[in-house]
PDB file of C-alpha atoms in Angstrom:
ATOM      1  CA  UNK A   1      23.953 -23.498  -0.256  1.00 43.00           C
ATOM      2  CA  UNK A   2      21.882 -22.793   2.413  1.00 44.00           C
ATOM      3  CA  UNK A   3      18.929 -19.956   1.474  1.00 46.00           C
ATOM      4  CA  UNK A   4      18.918 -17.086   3.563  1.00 44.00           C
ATOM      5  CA  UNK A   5      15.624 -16.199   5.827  1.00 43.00           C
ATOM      6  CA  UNK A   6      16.452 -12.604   6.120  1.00 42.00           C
ATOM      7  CA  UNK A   7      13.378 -10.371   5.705  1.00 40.00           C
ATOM      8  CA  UNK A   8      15.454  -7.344   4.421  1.00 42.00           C
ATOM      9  CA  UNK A   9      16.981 -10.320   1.637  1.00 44.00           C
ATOM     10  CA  UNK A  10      12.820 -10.741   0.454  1.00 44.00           C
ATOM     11  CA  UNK A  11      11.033  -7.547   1.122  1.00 46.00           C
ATOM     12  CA  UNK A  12      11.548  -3.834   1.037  1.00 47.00           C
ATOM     13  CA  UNK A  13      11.378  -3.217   4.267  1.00 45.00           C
ATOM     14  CA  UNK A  14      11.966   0.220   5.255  1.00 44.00           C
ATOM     15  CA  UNK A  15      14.355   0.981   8.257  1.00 43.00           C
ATOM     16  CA  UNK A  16      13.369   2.268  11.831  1.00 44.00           C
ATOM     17  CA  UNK A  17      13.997   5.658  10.438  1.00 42.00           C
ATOM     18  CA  UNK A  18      12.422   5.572   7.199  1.00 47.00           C
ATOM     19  CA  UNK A  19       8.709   6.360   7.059  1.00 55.00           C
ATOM     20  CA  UNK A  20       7.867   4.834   3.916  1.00 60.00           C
ATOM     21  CA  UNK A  21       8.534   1.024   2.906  1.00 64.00           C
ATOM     22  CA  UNK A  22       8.054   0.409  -1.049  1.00 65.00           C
ATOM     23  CA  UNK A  23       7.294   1.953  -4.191  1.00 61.00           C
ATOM     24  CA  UNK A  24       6.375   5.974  -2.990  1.00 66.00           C
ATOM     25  CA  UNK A  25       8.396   7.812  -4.690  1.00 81.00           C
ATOM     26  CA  UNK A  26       9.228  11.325  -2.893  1.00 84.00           C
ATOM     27  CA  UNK A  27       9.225  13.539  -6.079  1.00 87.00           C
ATOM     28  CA  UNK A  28       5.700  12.807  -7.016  1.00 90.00           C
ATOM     29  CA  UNK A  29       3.565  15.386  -5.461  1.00 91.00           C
ATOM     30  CA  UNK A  30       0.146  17.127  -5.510  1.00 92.00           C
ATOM     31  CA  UNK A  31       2.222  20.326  -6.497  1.00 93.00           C
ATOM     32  CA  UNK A  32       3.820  18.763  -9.752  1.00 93.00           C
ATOM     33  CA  UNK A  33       0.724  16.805 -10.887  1.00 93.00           C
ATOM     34  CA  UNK A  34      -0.730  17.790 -14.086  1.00 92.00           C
ATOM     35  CA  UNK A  35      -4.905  18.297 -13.416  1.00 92.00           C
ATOM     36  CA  UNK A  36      -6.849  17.762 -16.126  1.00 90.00           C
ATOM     37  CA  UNK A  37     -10.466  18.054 -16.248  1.00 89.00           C
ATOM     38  CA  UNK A  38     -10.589  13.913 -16.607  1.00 86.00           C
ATOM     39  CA  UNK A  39      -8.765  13.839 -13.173  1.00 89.00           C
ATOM     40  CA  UNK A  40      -9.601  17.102 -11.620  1.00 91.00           C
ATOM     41  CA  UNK A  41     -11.953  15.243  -9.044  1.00 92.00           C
ATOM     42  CA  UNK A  42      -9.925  12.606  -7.833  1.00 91.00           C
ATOM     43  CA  UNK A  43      -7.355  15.056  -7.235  1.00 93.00           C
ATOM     44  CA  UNK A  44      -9.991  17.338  -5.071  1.00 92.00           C
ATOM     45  CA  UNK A  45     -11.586  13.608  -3.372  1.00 90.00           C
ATOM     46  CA  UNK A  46      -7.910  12.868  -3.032  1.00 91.00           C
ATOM     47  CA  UNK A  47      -7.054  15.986  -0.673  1.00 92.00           C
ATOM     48  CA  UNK A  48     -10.748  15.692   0.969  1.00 91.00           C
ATOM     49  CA  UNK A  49      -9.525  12.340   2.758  1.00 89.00           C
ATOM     50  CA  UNK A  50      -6.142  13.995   3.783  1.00 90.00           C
ATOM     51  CA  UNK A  51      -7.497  16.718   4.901  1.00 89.00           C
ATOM     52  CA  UNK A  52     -10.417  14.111   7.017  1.00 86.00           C
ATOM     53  CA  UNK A  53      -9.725  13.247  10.535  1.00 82.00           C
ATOM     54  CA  UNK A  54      -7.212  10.012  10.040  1.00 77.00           C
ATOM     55  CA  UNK A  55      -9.371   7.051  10.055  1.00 75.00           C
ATOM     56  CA  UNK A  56     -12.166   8.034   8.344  1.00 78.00           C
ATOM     57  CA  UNK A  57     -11.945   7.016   4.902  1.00 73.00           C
ATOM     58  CA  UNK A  58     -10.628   3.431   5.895  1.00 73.00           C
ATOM     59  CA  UNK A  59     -10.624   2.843   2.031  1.00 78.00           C
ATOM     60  CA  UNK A  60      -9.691   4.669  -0.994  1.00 83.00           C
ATOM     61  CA  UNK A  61      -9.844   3.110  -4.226  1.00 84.00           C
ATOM     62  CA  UNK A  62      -9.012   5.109  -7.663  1.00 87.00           C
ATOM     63  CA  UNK A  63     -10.184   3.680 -10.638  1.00 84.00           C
ATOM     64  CA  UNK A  64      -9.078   5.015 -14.380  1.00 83.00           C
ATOM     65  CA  UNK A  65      -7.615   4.703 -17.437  1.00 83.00           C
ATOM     66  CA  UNK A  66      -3.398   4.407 -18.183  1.00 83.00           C
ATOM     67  CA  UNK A  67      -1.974   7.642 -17.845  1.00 84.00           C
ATOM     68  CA  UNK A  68      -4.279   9.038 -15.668  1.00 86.00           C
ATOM     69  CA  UNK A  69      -2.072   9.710 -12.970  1.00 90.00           C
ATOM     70  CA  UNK A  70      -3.376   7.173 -10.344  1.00 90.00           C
ATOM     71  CA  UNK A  71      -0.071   6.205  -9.539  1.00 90.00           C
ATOM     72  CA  UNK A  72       1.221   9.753  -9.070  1.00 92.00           C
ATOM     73  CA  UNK A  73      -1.620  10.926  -6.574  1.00 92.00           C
ATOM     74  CA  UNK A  74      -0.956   7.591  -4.605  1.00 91.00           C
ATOM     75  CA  UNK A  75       2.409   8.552  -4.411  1.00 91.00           C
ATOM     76  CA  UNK A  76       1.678  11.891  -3.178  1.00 93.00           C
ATOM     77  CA  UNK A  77      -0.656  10.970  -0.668  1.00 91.00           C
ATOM     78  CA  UNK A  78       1.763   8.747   0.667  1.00 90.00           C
ATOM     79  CA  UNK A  79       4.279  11.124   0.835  1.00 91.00           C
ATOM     80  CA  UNK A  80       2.266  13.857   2.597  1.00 91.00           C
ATOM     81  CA  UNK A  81       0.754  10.858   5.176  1.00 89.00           C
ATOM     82  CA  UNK A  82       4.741  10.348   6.065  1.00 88.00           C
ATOM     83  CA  UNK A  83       5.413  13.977   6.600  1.00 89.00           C
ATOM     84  CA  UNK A  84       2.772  13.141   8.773  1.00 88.00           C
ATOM     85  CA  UNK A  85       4.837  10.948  10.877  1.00 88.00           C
ATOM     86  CA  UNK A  86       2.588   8.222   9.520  1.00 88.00           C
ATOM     87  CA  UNK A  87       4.435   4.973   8.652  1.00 88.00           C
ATOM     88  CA  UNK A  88       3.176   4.107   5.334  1.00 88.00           C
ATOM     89  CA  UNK A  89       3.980   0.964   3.697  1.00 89.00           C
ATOM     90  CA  UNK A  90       3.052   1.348  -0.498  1.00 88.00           C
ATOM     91  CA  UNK A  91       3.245  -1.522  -2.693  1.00 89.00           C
ATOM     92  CA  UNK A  92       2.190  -2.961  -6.003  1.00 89.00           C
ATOM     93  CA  UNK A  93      -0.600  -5.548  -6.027  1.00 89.00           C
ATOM     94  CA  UNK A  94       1.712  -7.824  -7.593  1.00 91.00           C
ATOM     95  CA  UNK A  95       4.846  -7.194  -5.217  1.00 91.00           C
ATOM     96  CA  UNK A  96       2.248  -7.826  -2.314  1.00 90.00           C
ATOM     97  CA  UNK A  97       1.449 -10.915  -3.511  1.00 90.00           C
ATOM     98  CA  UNK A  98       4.684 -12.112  -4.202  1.00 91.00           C
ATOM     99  CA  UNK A  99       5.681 -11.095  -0.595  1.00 91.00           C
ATOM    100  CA  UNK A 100       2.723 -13.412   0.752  1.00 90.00           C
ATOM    101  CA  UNK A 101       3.329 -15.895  -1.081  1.00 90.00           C
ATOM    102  CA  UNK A 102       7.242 -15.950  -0.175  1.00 92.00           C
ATOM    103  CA  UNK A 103       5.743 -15.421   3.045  1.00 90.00           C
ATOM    104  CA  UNK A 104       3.572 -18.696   2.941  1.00 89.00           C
ATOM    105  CA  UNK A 105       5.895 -21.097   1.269  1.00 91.00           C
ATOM    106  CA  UNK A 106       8.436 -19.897   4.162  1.00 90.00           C
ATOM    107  CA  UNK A 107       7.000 -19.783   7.866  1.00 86.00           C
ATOM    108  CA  UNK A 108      10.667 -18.145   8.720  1.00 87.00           C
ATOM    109  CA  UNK A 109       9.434 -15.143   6.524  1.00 90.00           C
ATOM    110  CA  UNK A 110       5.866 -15.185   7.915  1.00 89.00           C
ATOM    111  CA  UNK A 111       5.662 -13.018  10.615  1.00 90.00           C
ATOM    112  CA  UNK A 112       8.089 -10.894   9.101  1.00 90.00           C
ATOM    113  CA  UNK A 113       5.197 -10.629   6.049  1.00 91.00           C
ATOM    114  CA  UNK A 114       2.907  -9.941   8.802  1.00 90.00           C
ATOM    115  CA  UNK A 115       5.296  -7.317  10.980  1.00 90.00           C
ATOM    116  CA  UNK A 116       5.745  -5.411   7.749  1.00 89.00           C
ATOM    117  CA  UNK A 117       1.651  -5.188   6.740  1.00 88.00           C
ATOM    118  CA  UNK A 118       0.421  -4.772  10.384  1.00 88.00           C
ATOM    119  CA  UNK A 119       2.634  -2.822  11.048  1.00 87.00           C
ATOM    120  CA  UNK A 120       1.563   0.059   9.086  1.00 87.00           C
ATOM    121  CA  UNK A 121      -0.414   3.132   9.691  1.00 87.00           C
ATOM    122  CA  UNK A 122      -1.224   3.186   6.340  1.00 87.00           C
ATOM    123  CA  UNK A 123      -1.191   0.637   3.321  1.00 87.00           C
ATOM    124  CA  UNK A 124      -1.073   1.999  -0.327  1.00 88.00           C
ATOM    125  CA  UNK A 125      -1.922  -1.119  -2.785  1.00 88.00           C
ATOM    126  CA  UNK A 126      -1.525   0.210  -6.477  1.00 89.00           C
ATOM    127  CA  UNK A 127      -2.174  -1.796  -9.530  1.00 88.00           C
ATOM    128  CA  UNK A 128      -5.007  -3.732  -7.669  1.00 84.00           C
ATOM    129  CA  UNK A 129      -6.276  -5.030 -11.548  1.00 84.00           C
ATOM    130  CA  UNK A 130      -3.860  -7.544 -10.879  1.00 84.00           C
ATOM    131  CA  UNK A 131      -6.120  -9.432  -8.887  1.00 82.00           C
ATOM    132  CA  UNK A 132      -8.633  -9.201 -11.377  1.00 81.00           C
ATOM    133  CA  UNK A 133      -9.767 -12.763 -12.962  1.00 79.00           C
ATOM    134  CA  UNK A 134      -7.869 -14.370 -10.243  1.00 74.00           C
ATOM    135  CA  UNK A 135     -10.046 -16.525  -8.342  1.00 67.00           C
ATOM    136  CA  UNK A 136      -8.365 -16.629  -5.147  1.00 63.00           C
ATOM    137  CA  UNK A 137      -8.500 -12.807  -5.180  1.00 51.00           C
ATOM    138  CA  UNK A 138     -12.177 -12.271  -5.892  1.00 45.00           C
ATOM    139  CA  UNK A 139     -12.577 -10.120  -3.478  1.00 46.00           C
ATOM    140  CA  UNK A 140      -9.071  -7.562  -3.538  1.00 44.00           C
ATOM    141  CA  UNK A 141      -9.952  -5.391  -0.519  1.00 45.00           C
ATOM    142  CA  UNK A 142     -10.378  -8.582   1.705  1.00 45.00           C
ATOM    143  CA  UNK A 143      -6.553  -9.697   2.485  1.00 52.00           C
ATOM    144  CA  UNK A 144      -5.270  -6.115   2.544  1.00 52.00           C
ATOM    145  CA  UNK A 145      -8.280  -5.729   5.221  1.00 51.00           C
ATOM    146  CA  UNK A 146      -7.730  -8.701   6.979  1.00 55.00           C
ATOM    147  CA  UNK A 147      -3.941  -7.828   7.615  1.00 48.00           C
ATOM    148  CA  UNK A 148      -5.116  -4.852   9.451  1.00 48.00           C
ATOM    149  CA  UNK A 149      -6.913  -6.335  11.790  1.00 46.00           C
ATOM    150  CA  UNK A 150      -5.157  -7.484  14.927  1.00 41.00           C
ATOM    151  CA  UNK A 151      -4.051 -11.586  15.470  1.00 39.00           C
ATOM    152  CA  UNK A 152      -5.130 -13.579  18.465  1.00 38.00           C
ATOM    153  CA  UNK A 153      -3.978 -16.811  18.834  1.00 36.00           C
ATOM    154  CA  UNK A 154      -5.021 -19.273  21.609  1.00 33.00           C
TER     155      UNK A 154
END
């Protein structure tokens, strides 16, 4: 049987109308998160770079222990950035991964890969400790980066 190629068969790709592709989940929200004094300053850092002029803060990485909440204040911000109007694309480190390397095994599904990463306003990677200890990930900011930046080809 032949395998099929299509991009919506391999990755959660949201629609033309949809402004989040992945994981955000639209009941997670700065208004139901429980603040606790561990977390109270990611939450306040958290609303600092919405609140920044879009851009800004190219990077935000939160760091903490299970149960902290990272997840849910992810999750919020991406939901406020797509009230925004802001296509935001959130995934887990591992699901990205296994996108690329779906992505790279299949040149059919590559540019799709790319279309779907590029193609973002914003890119929510949660979970990033998965690419710790992996070699070819030493540096985890680096192919979430390089996606962002535009392709020229001779």
């Amino acid at each position: 049987a032949e395998q099929s190629t299509d991009v919506r068969d391999v990755f959660d790709v949201a629609d033309e109308t949809a402004p989040i592709s992945g994981l955000a989940d639209p009941s997670r929200t700065f208004e139901n998160f429980a603040i606790t004094e561990a977390n109270r300053d990611t939450v306040l850092f958290c609303r600092f770079v919405l609140d920044s002029k879009f851009g800004e803060h190219p990077a935000l990485f939160i760091a903490g222990n299970a149960g902290t909440g990272k997840t849910h204040l992810l999750q919020a911000m991406a939901n406020v950035l797509s009230e925004r109007r802001l296509r935001v694309v959130s995934a887990s480190a591992e699901q990205f991964t296994s996108e690329m390397v779906a992505a790279l095994r299949d040149q059919a599904l590559l540019q799709a890969f790319r279309d779907k990463y590029r193609g973002c306003d914003v890119l929510i990677l949660d979970e990033i400790e998965f690419f710790e200890g992996k070699e070819r990930y030493a540096e985890p900011s680096q192919t979430p980066d390089d996606l962002c930046q535009p392709s020229f080809t001779a």
